PDB file of C-alpha atoms in Angstrom:
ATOM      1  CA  UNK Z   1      70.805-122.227 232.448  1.00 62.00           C
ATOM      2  CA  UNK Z   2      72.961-124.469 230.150  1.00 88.00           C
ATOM      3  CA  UNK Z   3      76.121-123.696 228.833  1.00 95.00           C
ATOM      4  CA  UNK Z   4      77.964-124.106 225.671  1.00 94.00           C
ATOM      5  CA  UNK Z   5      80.161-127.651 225.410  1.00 95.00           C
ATOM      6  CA  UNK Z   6      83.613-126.394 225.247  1.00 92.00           C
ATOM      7  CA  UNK Z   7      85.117-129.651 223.526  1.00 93.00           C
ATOM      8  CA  UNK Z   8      83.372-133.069 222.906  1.00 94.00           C
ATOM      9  CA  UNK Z   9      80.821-135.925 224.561  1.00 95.00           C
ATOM     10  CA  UNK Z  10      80.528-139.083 222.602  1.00 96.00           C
ATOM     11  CA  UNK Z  11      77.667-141.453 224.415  1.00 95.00           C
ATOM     12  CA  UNK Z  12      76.765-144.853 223.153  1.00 96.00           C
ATOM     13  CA  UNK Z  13      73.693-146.762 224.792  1.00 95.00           C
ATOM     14  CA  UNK Z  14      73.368-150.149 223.805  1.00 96.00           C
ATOM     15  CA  UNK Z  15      71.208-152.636 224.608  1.00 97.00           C
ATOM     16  CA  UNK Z  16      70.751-156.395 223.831  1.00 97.00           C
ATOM     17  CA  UNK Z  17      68.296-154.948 220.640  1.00 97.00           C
ATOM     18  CA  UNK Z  18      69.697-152.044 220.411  1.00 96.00           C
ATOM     19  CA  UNK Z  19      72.622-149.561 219.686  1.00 96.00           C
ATOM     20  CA  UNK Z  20      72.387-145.599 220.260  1.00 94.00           C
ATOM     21  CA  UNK Z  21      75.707-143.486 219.900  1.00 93.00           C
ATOM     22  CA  UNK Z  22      74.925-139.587 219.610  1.00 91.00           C
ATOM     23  CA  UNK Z  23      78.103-137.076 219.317  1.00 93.00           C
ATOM     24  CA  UNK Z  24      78.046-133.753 221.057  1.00 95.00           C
ATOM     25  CA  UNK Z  25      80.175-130.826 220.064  1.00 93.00           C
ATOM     26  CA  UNK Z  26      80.809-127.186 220.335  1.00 90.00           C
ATOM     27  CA  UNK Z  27      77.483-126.153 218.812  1.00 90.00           C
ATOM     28  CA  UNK Z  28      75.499-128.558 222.033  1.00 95.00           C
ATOM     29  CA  UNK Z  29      74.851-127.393 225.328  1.00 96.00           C
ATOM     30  CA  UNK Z  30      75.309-128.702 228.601  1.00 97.00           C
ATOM     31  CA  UNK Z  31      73.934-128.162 232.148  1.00 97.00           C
ATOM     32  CA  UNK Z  32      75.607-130.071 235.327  1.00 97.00           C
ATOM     33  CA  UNK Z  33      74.456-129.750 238.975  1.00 96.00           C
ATOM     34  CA  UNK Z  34      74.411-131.087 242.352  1.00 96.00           C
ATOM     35  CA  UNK Z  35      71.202-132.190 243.624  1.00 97.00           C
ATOM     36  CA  UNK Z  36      70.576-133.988 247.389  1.00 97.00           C
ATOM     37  CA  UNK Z  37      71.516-136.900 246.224  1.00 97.00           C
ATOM     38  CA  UNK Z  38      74.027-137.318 243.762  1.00 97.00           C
ATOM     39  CA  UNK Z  39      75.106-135.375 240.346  1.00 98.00           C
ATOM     40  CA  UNK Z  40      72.232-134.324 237.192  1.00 98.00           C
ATOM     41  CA  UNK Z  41      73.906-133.788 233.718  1.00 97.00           C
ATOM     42  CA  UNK Z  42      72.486-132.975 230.518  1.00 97.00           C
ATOM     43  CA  UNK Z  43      73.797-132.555 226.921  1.00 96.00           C
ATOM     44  CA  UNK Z  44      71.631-131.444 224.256  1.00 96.00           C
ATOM     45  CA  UNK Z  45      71.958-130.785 220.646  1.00 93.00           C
ATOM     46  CA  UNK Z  46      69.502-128.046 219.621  1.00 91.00           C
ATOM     47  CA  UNK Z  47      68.680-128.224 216.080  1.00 90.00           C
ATOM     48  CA  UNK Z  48      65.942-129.486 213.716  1.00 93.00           C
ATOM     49  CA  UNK Z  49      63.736-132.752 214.684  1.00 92.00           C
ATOM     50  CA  UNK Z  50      66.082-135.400 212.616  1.00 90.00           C
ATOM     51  CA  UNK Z  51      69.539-133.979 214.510  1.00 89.00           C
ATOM     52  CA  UNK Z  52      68.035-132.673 217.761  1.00 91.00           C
ATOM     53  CA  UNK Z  53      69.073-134.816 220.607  1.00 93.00           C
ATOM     54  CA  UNK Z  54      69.286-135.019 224.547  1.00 94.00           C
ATOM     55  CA  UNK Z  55      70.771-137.417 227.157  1.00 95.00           C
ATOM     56  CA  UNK Z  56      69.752-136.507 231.176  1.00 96.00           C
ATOM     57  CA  UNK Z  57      71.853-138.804 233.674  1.00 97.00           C
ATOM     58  CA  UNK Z  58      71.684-139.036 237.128  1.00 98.00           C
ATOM     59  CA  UNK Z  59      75.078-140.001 239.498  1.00 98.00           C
ATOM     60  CA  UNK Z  60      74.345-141.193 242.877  1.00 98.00           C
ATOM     61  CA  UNK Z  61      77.446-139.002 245.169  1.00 98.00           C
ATOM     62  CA  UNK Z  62      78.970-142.478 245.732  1.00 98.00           C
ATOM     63  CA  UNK Z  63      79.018-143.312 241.969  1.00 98.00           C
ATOM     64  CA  UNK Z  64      80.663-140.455 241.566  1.00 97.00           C
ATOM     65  CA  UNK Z  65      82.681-140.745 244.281  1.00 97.00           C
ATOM     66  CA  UNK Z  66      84.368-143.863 242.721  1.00 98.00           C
ATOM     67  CA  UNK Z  67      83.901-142.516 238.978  1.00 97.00           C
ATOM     68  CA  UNK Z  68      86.443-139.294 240.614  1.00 96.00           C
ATOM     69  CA  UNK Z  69      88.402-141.691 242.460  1.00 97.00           C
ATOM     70  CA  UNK Z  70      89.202-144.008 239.033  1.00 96.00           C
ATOM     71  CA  UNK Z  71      89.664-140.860 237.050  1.00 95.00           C
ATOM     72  CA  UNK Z  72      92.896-140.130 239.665  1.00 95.00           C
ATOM     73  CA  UNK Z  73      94.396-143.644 238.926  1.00 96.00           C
ATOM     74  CA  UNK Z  74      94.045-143.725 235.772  1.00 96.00           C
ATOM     75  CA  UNK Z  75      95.592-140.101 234.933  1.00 94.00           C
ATOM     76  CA  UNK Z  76      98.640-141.782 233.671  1.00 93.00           C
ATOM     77  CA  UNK Z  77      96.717-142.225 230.349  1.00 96.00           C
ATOM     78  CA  UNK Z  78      97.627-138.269 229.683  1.00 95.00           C
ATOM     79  CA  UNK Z  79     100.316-137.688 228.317  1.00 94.00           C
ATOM     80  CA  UNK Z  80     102.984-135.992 230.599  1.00 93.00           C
ATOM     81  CA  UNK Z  81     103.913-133.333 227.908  1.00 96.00           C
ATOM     82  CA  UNK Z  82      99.954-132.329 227.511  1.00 96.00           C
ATOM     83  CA  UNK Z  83      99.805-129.392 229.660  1.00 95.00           C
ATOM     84  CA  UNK Z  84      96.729-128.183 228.537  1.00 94.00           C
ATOM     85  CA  UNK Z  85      94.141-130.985 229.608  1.00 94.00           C
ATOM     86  CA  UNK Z  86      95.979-131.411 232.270  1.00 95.00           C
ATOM     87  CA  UNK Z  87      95.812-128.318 233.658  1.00 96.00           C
ATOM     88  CA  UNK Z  88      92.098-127.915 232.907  1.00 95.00           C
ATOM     89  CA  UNK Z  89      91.613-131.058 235.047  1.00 95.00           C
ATOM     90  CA  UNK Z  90      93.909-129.858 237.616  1.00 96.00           C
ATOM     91  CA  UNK Z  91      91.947-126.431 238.053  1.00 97.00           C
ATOM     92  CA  UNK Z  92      88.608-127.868 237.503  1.00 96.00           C
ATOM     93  CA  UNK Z  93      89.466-130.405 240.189  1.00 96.00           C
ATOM     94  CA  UNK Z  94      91.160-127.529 242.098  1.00 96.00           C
ATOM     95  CA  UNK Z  95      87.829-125.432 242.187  1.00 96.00           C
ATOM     96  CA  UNK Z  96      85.553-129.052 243.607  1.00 96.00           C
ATOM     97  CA  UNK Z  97      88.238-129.183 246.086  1.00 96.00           C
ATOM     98  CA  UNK Z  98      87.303-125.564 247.301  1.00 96.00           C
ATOM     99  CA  UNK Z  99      83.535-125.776 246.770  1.00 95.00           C
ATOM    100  CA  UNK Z 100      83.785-128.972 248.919  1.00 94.00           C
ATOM    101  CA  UNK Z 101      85.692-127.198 251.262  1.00 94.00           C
ATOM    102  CA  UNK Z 102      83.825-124.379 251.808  1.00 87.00           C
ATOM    103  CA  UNK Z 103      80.670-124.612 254.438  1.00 76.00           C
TER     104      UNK Z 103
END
């Protein structure tokens, strides 16, 4: 079951020949889930043919791993006085520290 995006994905693919960038917002959906062997995402835009879009990406755990691990040094790039990403990180992080946890 997907759920609404609460805030914003920008993705840009490029390739030697090519350039995609696709925006999702508030009205996309997402679904996120751990699978045996790493993390599946998906954001789609619902919508007619010429706006309706998907991406589906696939994180191996130890991608991830190192993906979670640069997030923490580079959390700096928040701005001290902006409690309220912050503190959706910091509970959001809170609640994988738990799951992780938990046997």
């Amino acid at each position: 079951m997907s759920k609404p995006i609460p805030d914003k994905a920008e993705i840009a693919l490029e390739y030697p020949d090519k350039f995609y960038v696709g925006t999702f917002e508030r009205s996309s959906r997402f679904e996120v889930h751990l699978e045996p062997s790493g993390l599946a995402l998906t954001l789609e835009r619902p919508g007619a043919e010429d706006v309706r879009k998907s991406i589906h990406m696939h994180l191996n755990y130890g991608l991830l791993a190192a993906i979670l691990t640069e997030l923490a040094a580079s959390v700096g790039a928040i701005p001290a006085d902006d409690d309220f990403h912050r503190s959706q990180l910091r509970d959001a992080a809170a609640a994988l520290h738990e799951a992780l946890k938990a046997r």
